[in-house]
Each structure stands twice: as C-alpha cells, then as structure tokens.
PDB file of N, CA and C in Angstrom:
ATOM      1  N   ILE A   1     138.896 114.636 105.056  1.00  0.00           N
ATOM      2  CA  ILE A   1     137.946 115.097 104.067  1.00  0.00           C
ATOM      3  C   ILE A   1     136.983 113.966 103.696  1.00  0.00           C
ATOM      4  N   PHE A   2     137.538 112.771 103.486  1.00  0.00           N
ATOM      5  CA  PHE A   2     136.701 111.638 103.109  1.00  0.00           C
ATOM      6  C   PHE A   2     135.652 111.345 104.180  1.00  0.00           C
ATOM      7  N   ASP A   3     136.072 111.316 105.437  1.00  0.00           N
ATOM      8  CA  ASP A   3     135.131 111.031 106.523  1.00  0.00           C
ATOM      9  C   ASP A   3     134.022 112.070 106.593  1.00  0.00           C
ATOM     10  N   ALA A   4     134.363 113.330 106.380  1.00  0.00           N
ATOM     11  CA  ALA A   4     133.354 114.392 106.401  1.00  0.00           C
ATOM     12  C   ALA A   4     132.353 114.191 105.260  1.00  0.00           C
ATOM     13  N   LYS A   5     132.839 113.843 104.083  1.00  0.00           N
ATOM     14  CA  LYS A   5     131.956 113.606 102.938  1.00  0.00           C
ATOM     15  C   LYS A   5     131.039 112.403 103.190  1.00  0.00           C
ATOM     16  N   MET A   6     131.605 111.351 103.759  1.00  0.00           N
ATOM     17  CA  MET A   6     130.800 110.167 104.047  1.00  0.00           C
ATOM     18  C   MET A   6     129.737 110.463 105.107  1.00  0.00           C
ATOM     19  N   THR A   7     130.063 111.280 106.078  1.00  0.00           N
ATOM     20  CA  THR A   7     129.094 111.672 107.108  1.00  0.00           C
ATOM     21  C   THR A   7     127.948 112.459 106.479  1.00  0.00           C
ATOM     22  N   MET A   8     128.267 113.387 105.592  1.00  0.00           N
ATOM     23  CA  MET A   8     127.233 114.159 104.898  1.00  0.00           C
ATOM     24  C   MET A   8     126.378 113.250 104.014  1.00  0.00           C
ATOM     25  N   TYR A   9     127.020 112.338 103.337  1.00  0.00           N
ATOM     26  CA  TYR A   9     126.320 111.403 102.457  1.00  0.00           C
ATOM     27  C   TYR A   9     125.339 110.546 103.257  1.00  0.00           C
ATOM     28  N   ALA A  10     125.799 110.021 104.381  1.00  0.00           N
ATOM     29  CA  ALA A  10     124.946 109.187 105.231  1.00  0.00           C
ATOM     30  C   ALA A  10     123.790 109.994 105.806  1.00  0.00           C
ATOM     31  N   ALA A  11     124.023 111.233 106.163  1.00  0.00           N
ATOM     32  CA  ALA A  11     122.968 112.087 106.719  1.00  0.00           C
ATOM     33  C   ALA A  11     121.889 112.357 105.672  1.00  0.00           C
ATOM     34  N   MET A  12     122.284 112.542 104.435  1.00  0.00           N
ATOM     35  CA  MET A  12     121.312 112.778 103.368  1.00  0.00           C
ATOM     36  C   MET A  12     120.447 111.541 103.165  1.00  0.00           C
ATOM     37  N   SER A  13     121.056 110.388 103.205  1.00  0.00           N
ATOM     38  CA  SER A  13     120.324 109.148 102.989  1.00  0.00           C
ATOM     39  C   SER A  13     119.375 108.861 104.141  1.00  0.00           C
ATOM     40  N   SER A  14     119.803 109.115 105.376  1.00  0.00           N
ATOM     41  CA  SER A  14     118.970 108.797 106.530  1.00  0.00           C
ATOM     42  C   SER A  14     117.796 109.753 106.668  1.00  0.00           C
ATOM     43  N   ALA A  15     117.869 110.914 106.030  1.00  0.00           N
ATOM     44  CA  ALA A  15     116.771 111.880 106.085  1.00  0.00           C
ATOM     45  C   ALA A  15     115.716 111.587 105.020  1.00  0.00           C
ATOM     46  N   ASN A  16     115.917 110.545 104.276  1.00  0.00           N
ATOM     47  CA  ASN A  16     115.061 110.205 103.155  1.00  0.00           C
ATOM     48  C   ASN A  16     113.654 109.795 103.613  1.00  0.00           C
ATOM     49  N   THR A  17     112.655 110.452 103.081  1.00  0.00           N
ATOM     50  CA  THR A  17     111.257 110.056 103.274  1.00  0.00           C
ATOM     51  C   THR A  17     110.624 109.919 101.886  1.00  0.00           C
ATOM     52  N   ALA A  18     111.241 109.109 101.077  1.00  0.00           N
ATOM     53  CA  ALA A  18     110.887 108.999  99.659  1.00  0.00           C
ATOM     54  C   ALA A  18     109.478 108.465  99.438  1.00  0.00           C
ATOM     55  N   THR A  19     108.830 109.035  98.463  1.00  0.00           N
ATOM     56  CA  THR A  19     107.545 108.512  98.001  1.00  0.00           C
ATOM     57  C   THR A  19     107.615 108.104  96.537  1.00  0.00           C
ATOM     58  N   THR A  20     108.648 108.531  95.844  1.00  0.00           N
ATOM     59  CA  THR A  20     108.820 108.188  94.428  1.00  0.00           C
ATOM     60  C   THR A  20     109.482 106.815  94.336  1.00  0.00           C
ATOM     61  N   SER A  21     108.833 105.898  93.608  1.00  0.00           N
ATOM     62  CA  SER A  21     109.367 104.541  93.518  1.00  0.00           C
ATOM     63  C   SER A  21     110.045 104.303  92.170  1.00  0.00           C
ATOM     64  N   VAL A  22     111.039 103.431  92.214  1.00  0.00           N
ATOM     65  CA  VAL A  22     111.860 103.122  91.042  1.00  0.00           C
ATOM     66  C   VAL A  22     111.940 101.606  90.873  1.00  0.00           C
ATOM     67  N   ALA A  23     111.875 101.149  89.629  1.00  0.00           N
ATOM     68  CA  ALA A  23     112.033  99.726  89.313  1.00  0.00           C
ATOM     69  C   ALA A  23     113.087  99.562  88.227  1.00  0.00           C
ATOM     70  N   TRP A  24     113.991  98.621  88.423  1.00  0.00           N
ATOM     71  CA  TRP A  24     114.985  98.244  87.411  1.00  0.00           C
ATOM     72  C   TRP A  24     114.405  97.048  86.667  1.00  0.00           C
ATOM     73  N   ILE A  25     114.123  97.197  85.373  1.00  0.00           N
ATOM     74  CA  ILE A  25     113.465  96.124  84.628  1.00  0.00           C
ATOM     75  C   ILE A  25     114.287  95.688  83.421  1.00  0.00           C
ATOM     76  N   ASP A  26     113.952  94.504  82.939  1.00  0.00           N
ATOM     77  CA  ASP A  26     114.684  93.921  81.822  1.00  0.00           C
ATOM     78  C   ASP A  26     113.798  92.869  81.162  1.00  0.00           C
ATOM     79  N   TYR A  27     114.010  92.669  79.889  1.00  0.00           N
ATOM     80  CA  TYR A  27     113.416  91.537  79.171  1.00  0.00           C
ATOM     81  C   TYR A  27     114.571  90.673  78.685  1.00  0.00           C
ATOM     82  N   GLN A  28     114.439  89.369  78.859  1.00  0.00           N
ATOM     83  CA  GLN A  28     115.473  88.459  78.376  1.00  0.00           C
ATOM     84  C   GLN A  28     114.832  87.347  77.569  1.00  0.00           C
ATOM     85  N   ALA A  29     115.364  87.132  76.383  1.00  0.00           N
ATOM     86  CA  ALA A  29     114.947  85.985  75.578  1.00  0.00           C
ATOM     87  C   ALA A  29     115.486  84.714  76.228  1.00  0.00           C
ATOM     88  N   ALA A  30     114.915  83.587  75.902  1.00  0.00           N
ATOM     89  CA  ALA A  30     115.399  82.320  76.440  1.00  0.00           C
ATOM     90  C   ALA A  30     116.850  82.097  76.036  1.00  0.00           C
ATOM     91  N   ALA A  31     117.654  81.645  76.986  1.00  0.00           N
ATOM     92  CA  ALA A  31     119.068  81.373  76.735  1.00  0.00           C
ATOM     93  C   ALA A  31     119.531  80.270  77.679  1.00  0.00           C
ATOM     94  N   SER A  32     120.695  79.732  77.415  1.00  0.00           N
ATOM     95  CA  SER A  32     121.217  78.654  78.258  1.00  0.00           C
ATOM     96  C   SER A  32     121.554  79.132  79.675  1.00  0.00           C
ATOM     97  N   TRP A  33     121.763  80.440  79.856  1.00  0.00           N
ATOM     98  CA  TRP A  33     122.166  80.964  81.153  1.00  0.00           C
ATOM     99  C   TRP A  33     121.003  81.508  81.978  1.00  0.00           C
ATOM    100  N   ASN A  34     119.778  81.476  81.451  1.00  0.00           N
ATOM    101  CA  ASN A  34     118.646  81.913  82.262  1.00  0.00           C
ATOM    102  C   ASN A  34     117.585  80.820  82.292  1.00  0.00           C
ATOM    103  N   LEU A  35     116.514  81.077  82.978  1.00  0.00           N
ATOM    104  CA  LEU A  35     115.485  80.058  83.136  1.00  0.00           C
ATOM    105  C   LEU A  35     114.337  80.217  82.151  1.00  0.00           C
ATOM    106  N   GLY A  36     114.611  80.850  81.032  1.00  0.00           N
ATOM    107  CA  GLY A  36     113.593  81.008  80.001  1.00  0.00           C
ATOM    108  C   GLY A  36     113.250  82.461  79.753  1.00  0.00           C
ATOM    109  N   GLU A  37     112.534  82.676  78.662  1.00  0.00           N
ATOM    110  CA  GLU A  37     112.121  84.011  78.263  1.00  0.00           C
ATOM    111  C   GLU A  37     111.271  84.644  79.357  1.00  0.00           C
ATOM    112  N   GLY A  38     111.580  85.906  79.679  1.00  0.00           N
ATOM    113  CA  GLY A  38     110.785  86.541  80.715  1.00  0.00           C
ATOM    114  C   GLY A  38     111.095  88.009  80.909  1.00  0.00           C
ATOM    115  N   PHE A  39     110.270  88.609  81.744  1.00  0.00           N
ATOM    116  CA  PHE A  39     110.422  90.002  82.158  1.00  0.00           C
ATOM    117  C   PHE A  39     110.984  89.984  83.572  1.00  0.00           C
ATOM    118  N   TYR A  40     112.019  90.763  83.778  1.00  0.00           N
ATOM    119  CA  TYR A  40     112.783  90.699  85.023  1.00  0.00           C
ATOM    120  C   TYR A  40     112.705  92.014  85.794  1.00  0.00           C
ATOM    121  N   LEU A  41     112.618  91.902  87.099  1.00  0.00           N
ATOM    122  CA  LEU A  41     112.709  93.024  88.022  1.00  0.00           C
ATOM    123  C   LEU A  41     113.976  92.787  88.836  1.00  0.00           C
ATOM    124  N   SER A  42     114.987  93.619  88.634  1.00  0.00           N
ATOM    125  CA  SER A  42     116.254  93.437  89.344  1.00  0.00           C
ATOM    126  C   SER A  42     116.150  94.005  90.747  1.00  0.00           C
ATOM    127  N   MET A  43     116.638  93.234  91.705  1.00  0.00           N
ATOM    128  CA  MET A  43     116.694  93.677  93.090  1.00  0.00           C
ATOM    129  C   MET A  43     118.113  93.506  93.640  1.00  0.00           C
ATOM    130  N   ALA A  44     119.090  93.700  92.766  1.00  0.00           N
ATOM    131  CA  ALA A  44     120.489  93.608  93.181  1.00  0.00           C
ATOM    132  C   ALA A  44     120.761  94.654  94.258  1.00  0.00           C
ATOM    133  N   ASP A  45     121.504  94.281  95.258  1.00  0.00           N
ATOM    134  CA  ASP A  45     121.748  95.170  96.394  1.00  0.00           C
ATOM    135  C   ASP A  45     122.316  96.522  95.984  1.00  0.00           C
ATOM    136  N   TYR A  46     123.272  96.531  95.061  1.00  0.00           N
ATOM    137  CA  TYR A  46     123.884  97.811  94.693  1.00  0.00           C
ATOM    138  C   TYR A  46     122.890  98.728  93.987  1.00  0.00           C
ATOM    139  N   LYS A  47     121.951  98.158  93.232  1.00  0.00           N
ATOM    140  CA  LYS A  47     120.938  98.965  92.561  1.00  0.00           C
ATOM    141  C   LYS A  47     119.951  99.533  93.580  1.00  0.00           C
ATOM    142  N   LYS A  48     119.544  98.703  94.520  1.00  0.00           N
ATOM    143  CA  LYS A  48     118.635  99.186  95.571  1.00  0.00           C
ATOM    144  C   LYS A  48     119.300 100.299  96.364  1.00  0.00           C
ATOM    145  N   GLN A  49     120.592 100.164  96.630  1.00  0.00           N
ATOM    146  CA  GLN A  49     121.319 101.197  97.376  1.00  0.00           C
ATOM    147  C   GLN A  49     121.391 102.501  96.590  1.00  0.00           C
ATOM    148  N   MET A  50     121.632 102.402  95.282  1.00  0.00           N
ATOM    149  CA  MET A  50     121.674 103.624  94.465  1.00  0.00           C
ATOM    150  C   MET A  50     120.335 104.352  94.494  1.00  0.00           C
ATOM    151  N   VAL A  51     119.248 103.603  94.447  1.00  0.00           N
ATOM    152  CA  VAL A  51     117.915 104.212  94.468  1.00  0.00           C
ATOM    153  C   VAL A  51     117.692 104.949  95.787  1.00  0.00           C
ATOM    154  N   THR A  52     117.975 104.296  96.899  1.00  0.00           N
ATOM    155  CA  THR A  52     117.749 104.951  98.193  1.00  0.00           C
ATOM    156  C   THR A  52     118.724 106.103  98.403  1.00  0.00           C
ATOM    157  N   ASP A  53     119.946 105.960  97.949  1.00  0.00           N
ATOM    158  CA  ASP A  53     120.914 107.050  98.080  1.00  0.00           C
ATOM    159  C   ASP A  53     120.519 108.265  97.255  1.00  0.00           C
ATOM    160  N   ALA A  54     119.787 108.036  96.169  1.00  0.00           N
ATOM    161  CA  ALA A  54     119.324 109.146  95.332  1.00  0.00           C
ATOM    162  C   ALA A  54     118.065 109.796  95.908  1.00  0.00           C
ATOM    163  N   GLY A  55     117.531 109.225  96.987  1.00  0.00           N
ATOM    164  CA  GLY A  55     116.362 109.815  97.633  1.00  0.00           C
ATOM    165  C   GLY A  55     115.034 109.218  97.211  1.00  0.00           C
ATOM    166  N   TYR A  56     115.072 108.047  96.605  1.00  0.00           N
ATOM    167  CA  TYR A  56     113.852 107.391  96.151  1.00  0.00           C
ATOM    168  C   TYR A  56     113.661 106.080  96.887  1.00  0.00           C
ATOM    169  N   LYS A  57     112.555 105.400  96.595  1.00  0.00           N
ATOM    170  CA  LYS A  57     112.337 104.087  97.203  1.00  0.00           C
ATOM    171  C   LYS A  57     112.258 103.028  96.107  1.00  0.00           C
ATOM    172  N   ASN A  58     112.634 101.830  96.476  1.00  0.00           N
ATOM    173  CA  ASN A  58     112.589 100.705  95.547  1.00  0.00           C
ATOM    174  C   ASN A  58     111.175 100.141  95.483  1.00  0.00           C
ATOM    175  N   VAL A  59     110.832  99.604  94.328  1.00  0.00           N
ATOM    176  CA  VAL A  59     109.550  98.943  94.178  1.00  0.00           C
ATOM    177  C   VAL A  59     109.511  97.746  95.136  1.00  0.00           C
ATOM    178  N   ASP A  60     108.345  97.450  95.652  1.00  0.00           N
ATOM    179  CA  ASP A  60     108.173  96.334  96.583  1.00  0.00           C
ATOM    180  C   ASP A  60     107.852  95.063  95.805  1.00  0.00           C
ATOM    181  N   PRO A  61     108.785  94.112  95.734  1.00  0.00           N
ATOM    182  CA  PRO A  61     108.527  92.906  94.940  1.00  0.00           C
ATOM    183  C   PRO A  61     107.392  92.058  95.514  1.00  0.00           C
ATOM    184  N   GLN A  62     107.189  92.113  96.814  1.00  0.00           N
ATOM    185  CA  GLN A  62     106.088  91.338  97.401  1.00  0.00           C
ATOM    186  C   GLN A  62     104.738  91.891  96.964  1.00  0.00           C
ATOM    187  N   ALA A  63     104.634  93.206  96.839  1.00  0.00           N
ATOM    188  CA  ALA A  63     103.399  93.806  96.341  1.00  0.00           C
ATOM    189  C   ALA A  63     103.172  93.408  94.890  1.00  0.00           C
ATOM    190  N   LEU A  64     104.238  93.372  94.112  1.00  0.00           N
ATOM    191  CA  LEU A  64     104.117  92.925  92.719  1.00  0.00           C
ATOM    192  C   LEU A  64     103.701  91.456  92.654  1.00  0.00           C
ATOM    193  N   LYS A  65     104.233  90.666  93.565  1.00  0.00           N
ATOM    194  CA  LYS A  65     103.883  89.240  93.588  1.00  0.00           C
ATOM    195  C   LYS A  65     102.398  89.057  93.870  1.00  0.00           C
ATOM    196  N   THR A  66     101.813  89.931  94.662  1.00  0.00           N
ATOM    197  CA  THR A  66     100.373  89.867  94.910  1.00  0.00           C
ATOM    198  C   THR A  66      99.609  90.092  93.607  1.00  0.00           C
ATOM    199  N   ALA A  67     100.068  91.055  92.814  1.00  0.00           N
ATOM    200  CA  ALA A  67      99.423  91.343  91.531  1.00  0.00           C
ATOM    201  C   ALA A  67      99.779  90.311  90.463  1.00  0.00           C
ATOM    202  N   LEU A  68     100.950  89.701  90.602  1.00  0.00           N
ATOM    203  CA  LEU A  68     101.449  88.730  89.615  1.00  0.00           C
ATOM    204  C   LEU A  68     101.808  87.424  90.324  1.00  0.00           C
ATOM    205  N   PRO A  69     100.861  86.556  90.572  1.00  0.00           N
ATOM    206  CA  PRO A  69     101.161  85.311  91.300  1.00  0.00           C
ATOM    207  C   PRO A  69     102.247  84.454  90.649  1.00  0.00           C
ATOM    208  N   ASN A  70     102.456  84.608  89.330  1.00  0.00           N
ATOM    209  CA  ASN A  70     103.488  83.825  88.635  1.00  0.00           C
ATOM    210  C   ASN A  70     104.882  84.433  88.748  1.00  0.00           C
ATOM    211  N   LEU A  71     105.012  85.562  89.412  1.00  0.00           N
ATOM    212  CA  LEU A  71     106.319  86.190  89.591  1.00  0.00           C
ATOM    213  C   LEU A  71     107.140  85.356  90.564  1.00  0.00           C
ATOM    214  N   THR A  72     108.349  84.971  90.156  1.00  0.00           N
ATOM    215  CA  THR A  72     109.206  84.136  91.012  1.00  0.00           C
ATOM    216  C   THR A  72     110.593  84.746  91.121  1.00  0.00           C
ATOM    217  N   ARG A  73     111.298  84.390  92.186  1.00  0.00           N
ATOM    218  CA  ARG A  73     112.690  84.830  92.345  1.00  0.00           C
ATOM    219  C   ARG A  73     113.581  83.964  91.492  1.00  0.00           C
ATOM    220  N   ASN A  74     114.611  84.599  90.926  1.00  0.00           N
ATOM    221  CA  ASN A  74     115.566  83.794  90.162  1.00  0.00           C
ATOM    222  C   ASN A  74     116.441  83.003  91.128  1.00  0.00           C
ATOM    223  N   THR A  75     117.291  82.155  90.605  1.00  0.00           N
ATOM    224  CA  THR A  75     118.035  81.219  91.445  1.00  0.00           C
ATOM    225  C   THR A  75     119.018  81.886  92.397  1.00  0.00           C
ATOM    226  N   ASP A  76     119.566  83.051  92.038  1.00  0.00           N
ATOM    227  CA  ASP A  76     120.515  83.699  92.951  1.00  0.00           C
ATOM    228  C   ASP A  76     119.860  84.760  93.837  1.00  0.00           C
ATOM    229  N   GLY A  77     118.553  84.964  93.676  1.00  0.00           N
ATOM    230  CA  GLY A  77     117.819  85.873  94.548  1.00  0.00           C
ATOM    231  C   GLY A  77     117.963  87.352  94.251  1.00  0.00           C
ATOM    232  N   THR A  78     118.621  87.707  93.147  1.00  0.00           N
ATOM    233  CA  THR A  78     118.832  89.128  92.846  1.00  0.00           C
ATOM    234  C   THR A  78     117.777  89.707  91.922  1.00  0.00           C
ATOM    235  N   ALA A  79     116.862  88.874  91.444  1.00  0.00           N
ATOM    236  CA  ALA A  79     115.839  89.363  90.523  1.00  0.00           C
ATOM    237  C   ALA A  79     114.561  88.548  90.682  1.00  0.00           C
ATOM    238  N   TRP A  80     113.475  89.149  90.252  1.00  0.00           N
ATOM    239  CA  TRP A  80     112.181  88.486  90.181  1.00  0.00           C
ATOM    240  C   TRP A  80     111.855  88.344  88.701  1.00  0.00           C
ATOM    241  N   VAL A  81     111.281  87.208  88.327  1.00  0.00           N
ATOM    242  CA  VAL A  81     111.070  86.889  86.917  1.00  0.00           C
ATOM    243  C   VAL A  81     109.600  86.560  86.658  1.00  0.00           C
ATOM    244  N   LEU A  82     109.047  87.173  85.630  1.00  0.00           N
ATOM    245  CA  LEU A  82     107.730  86.795  85.132  1.00  0.00           C
ATOM    246  C   LEU A  82     107.973  86.083  83.808  1.00  0.00           C
ATOM    247  N   ARG A  83     107.834  84.772  83.829  1.00  0.00           N
ATOM    248  CA  ARG A  83     108.141  83.968  82.646  1.00  0.00           C
ATOM    249  C   ARG A  83     107.016  84.046  81.621  1.00  0.00           C
ATOM    250  N   VAL A  84     107.403  84.205  80.386  1.00  0.00           N
ATOM    251  CA  VAL A  84     106.448  84.313  79.291  1.00  0.00           C
ATOM    252  C   VAL A  84     105.639  83.024  79.150  1.00  0.00           C
ATOM    253  N   ASN A  85     106.270  81.876  79.403  1.00  0.00           N
ATOM    254  CA  ASN A  85     105.563  80.602  79.197  1.00  0.00           C
ATOM    255  C   ASN A  85     104.407  80.384  80.176  1.00  0.00           C
ATOM    256  N   ASN A  86     104.248  81.274  81.155  1.00  0.00           N
ATOM    257  CA  ASN A  86     103.099  81.198  82.059  1.00  0.00           C
ATOM    258  C   ASN A  86     101.881  81.921  81.485  1.00  0.00           C
ATOM    259  N   TYR A  87     102.021  82.493  80.299  1.00  0.00           N
ATOM    260  CA  TYR A  87     100.957  83.267  79.657  1.00  0.00           C
ATOM    261  C   TYR A  87     100.729  82.741  78.251  1.00  0.00           C
ATOM    262  N   ALA A  88      99.623  83.137  77.673  1.00  0.00           N
ATOM    263  CA  ALA A  88      99.272  82.682  76.318  1.00  0.00           C
ATOM    264  C   ALA A  88     100.218  83.259  75.271  1.00  0.00           C
ATOM    265  N   SER A  89     100.810  84.429  75.562  1.00  0.00           N
ATOM    266  CA  SER A  89     101.706  85.059  74.596  1.00  0.00           C
ATOM    267  C   SER A  89     102.654  86.013  75.317  1.00  0.00           C
ATOM    268  N   LYS A  90     103.668  86.421  74.589  1.00  0.00           N
ATOM    269  CA  LYS A  90     104.603  87.421  75.115  1.00  0.00           C
ATOM    270  C   LYS A  90     103.869  88.735  75.375  1.00  0.00           C
ATOM    271  N   LYS A  91     102.951  89.082  74.476  1.00  0.00           N
ATOM    272  CA  LYS A  91     102.182  90.316  74.630  1.00  0.00           C
ATOM    273  C   LYS A  91     101.352  90.286  75.920  1.00  0.00           C
ATOM    274  N   GLU A  92     100.737  89.159  76.215  1.00  0.00           N
ATOM    275  CA  GLU A  92      99.940  89.031  77.439  1.00  0.00           C
ATOM    276  C   GLU A  92     100.827  89.128  78.689  1.00  0.00           C
ATOM    277  N   ALA A  93     101.992  88.491  78.649  1.00  0.00           N
ATOM    278  CA  ALA A  93     102.931  88.563  79.770  1.00  0.00           C
ATOM    279  C   ALA A  93     103.410  89.997  79.975  1.00  0.00           C
ATOM    280  N   ALA A  94     103.723  90.674  78.872  1.00  0.00           N
ATOM    281  CA  ALA A  94     104.167  92.071  78.961  1.00  0.00           C
ATOM    282  C   ALA A  94     103.077  92.956  79.546  1.00  0.00           C
ATOM    283  N   GLY A  95     101.841  92.747  79.110  1.00  0.00           N
ATOM    284  CA  GLY A  95     100.725  93.528  79.634  1.00  0.00           C
ATOM    285  C   GLY A  95     100.553  93.340  81.129  1.00  0.00           C
ATOM    286  N   ALA A  96     100.688  92.102  81.594  1.00  0.00           N
ATOM    287  CA  ALA A  96     100.570  91.824  83.025  1.00  0.00           C
ATOM    288  C   ALA A  96     101.721  92.475  83.800  1.00  0.00           C
ATOM    289  N   PHE A  97     102.939  92.345  83.279  1.00  0.00           N
ATOM    290  CA  PHE A  97     104.127  92.898  83.949  1.00  0.00           C
ATOM    291  C   PHE A  97     104.029  94.415  84.066  1.00  0.00           C
ATOM    292  N   PHE A  98     103.770  95.078  82.949  1.00  0.00           N
ATOM    293  CA  PHE A  98     103.711  96.535  82.975  1.00  0.00           C
ATOM    294  C   PHE A  98     102.470  97.045  83.693  1.00  0.00           C
ATOM    295  N   GLY A  99     101.396  96.278  83.663  1.00  0.00           N
ATOM    296  CA  GLY A  99     100.209  96.651  84.427  1.00  0.00           C
ATOM    297  C   GLY A  99     100.492  96.654  85.922  1.00  0.00           C
ATOM    298  N   ALA A 100     101.244  95.655  86.383  1.00  0.00           N
ATOM    299  CA  ALA A 100     101.597  95.584  87.805  1.00  0.00           C
ATOM    300  C   ALA A 100     102.548  96.709  88.203  1.00  0.00           C
ATOM    301  N   LEU A 101     103.293  97.233  87.242  1.00  0.00           N
ATOM    302  CA  LEU A 101     104.230  98.325  87.516  1.00  0.00           C
ATOM    303  C   LEU A 101     103.598  99.706  87.315  1.00  0.00           C
ATOM    304  N   SER A 102     102.301  99.760  87.099  1.00  0.00           N
ATOM    305  CA  SER A 102     101.655 101.032  86.757  1.00  0.00           C
ATOM    306  C   SER A 102     101.754 102.090  87.853  1.00  0.00           C
ATOM    307  N   ASN A 103     101.983 101.689  89.090  1.00  0.00           N
ATOM    308  CA  ASN A 103     102.117 102.665  90.178  1.00  0.00           C
ATOM    309  C   ASN A 103     103.562 103.085  90.431  1.00  0.00           C
ATOM    310  N   VAL A 104     104.491 102.516  89.675  1.00  0.00           N
ATOM    311  CA  VAL A 104     105.902 102.877  89.815  1.00  0.00           C
ATOM    312  C   VAL A 104     106.126 104.205  89.100  1.00  0.00           C
ATOM    313  N   ASN A 105     106.884 105.098  89.733  1.00  0.00           N
ATOM    314  CA  ASN A 105     107.096 106.427  89.163  1.00  0.00           C
ATOM    315  C   ASN A 105     108.172 106.467  88.090  1.00  0.00           C
ATOM    316  N   ALA A 106     109.175 105.600  88.206  1.00  0.00           N
ATOM    317  CA  ALA A 106     110.278 105.608  87.237  1.00  0.00           C
ATOM    318  C   ALA A 106     110.786 104.182  87.041  1.00  0.00           C
ATOM    319  N   VAL A 107     111.118 103.860  85.797  1.00  0.00           N
ATOM    320  CA  VAL A 107     111.736 102.578  85.518  1.00  0.00           C
ATOM    321  C   VAL A 107     113.091 102.810  84.885  1.00  0.00           C
ATOM    322  N   ILE A 108     113.995 101.950  85.206  1.00  0.00           N
ATOM    323  CA  ILE A 108     115.305 101.929  84.569  1.00  0.00           C
ATOM    324  C   ILE A 108     115.299 100.680  83.694  1.00  0.00           C
ATOM    325  N   ASP A 109     115.254 100.889  82.403  1.00  0.00           N
ATOM    326  CA  ASP A 109     115.137  99.808  81.435  1.00  0.00           C
ATOM    327  C   ASP A 109     116.532  99.304  81.098  1.00  0.00           C
ATOM    328  N   GLU A 110     116.804  98.072  81.478  1.00  0.00           N
ATOM    329  CA  GLU A 110     118.134  97.501  81.267  1.00  0.00           C
ATOM    330  C   GLU A 110     118.214  96.600  80.035  1.00  0.00           C
ATOM    331  N   VAL A 111     117.248  96.685  79.151  1.00  0.00           N
ATOM    332  CA  VAL A 111     117.281  95.882  77.935  1.00  0.00           C
ATOM    333  C   VAL A 111     118.422  96.387  77.055  1.00  0.00           C
ATOM    334  N   TYR A 112     119.249  95.456  76.603  1.00  0.00           N
ATOM    335  CA  TYR A 112     120.362  95.801  75.716  1.00  0.00           C
ATOM    336  C   TYR A 112     119.918  95.660  74.278  1.00  0.00           C
ATOM    337  N   ALA A 113     120.194  96.665  73.479  1.00  0.00           N
ATOM    338  CA  ALA A 113     119.789  96.619  72.071  1.00  0.00           C
ATOM    339  C   ALA A 113     120.927  96.106  71.214  1.00  0.00           C
TER     340      ALA A 113
END
C-alpha cells in the first residue's frame, strides 16, 4: 500500500507545470544568533519540497537578487537576507523587500508574534 501511495504521490509531483509562486518570508530583529536585523527569504530544502509537492513553484532567489543587490545568503545557505542596516530605515528595507516580492502569488509569513 505504501509503495502504491508513494508512486501516486511522485506522479502528481512530476506532472507539475506550476505557474503560481510561493515565498517563505520572515523578519528577524538583531540577535546574537543571526547576522543582524533583516528580512529573510527561507530556501530550506523541506520547504521548497512542500511547495513543489503542493503543485506550486518556489520564488527564484537569483531573480530577487537582481532586484535587491544587497540580498545575501545566510551562513548556512538555507535563507537569503536583506539586512536593514543596508538601508536608511527599516521602512525603506521593508519597501524594497516587499517590492521585489510583488510578483509572488503567495507568501508564507513565518514571523512569530
């Protein structure tokens, strides 16, 4: 039964011709465990897999980097970071980040309240 389910699951994923894009985003205040206050685009493998398995496509971080030259990869490579200190204010950084995401169809906001 498991093998049959996995075969069906794989067939659904391989038939994917997604045009709807998804971005996992987050804002983090400066802390000892990060590289400073910033807006984050998560590209963790399991999140990217969930997006494609659901029939969607992941946002292209390289395309975002073209729009946001200050966008950098974090140290472990699982996220891209737009640091607030590269802008005159947090509001300006937020405007640039969300402006670059304007063509994304859905965002998953991972900010913890």
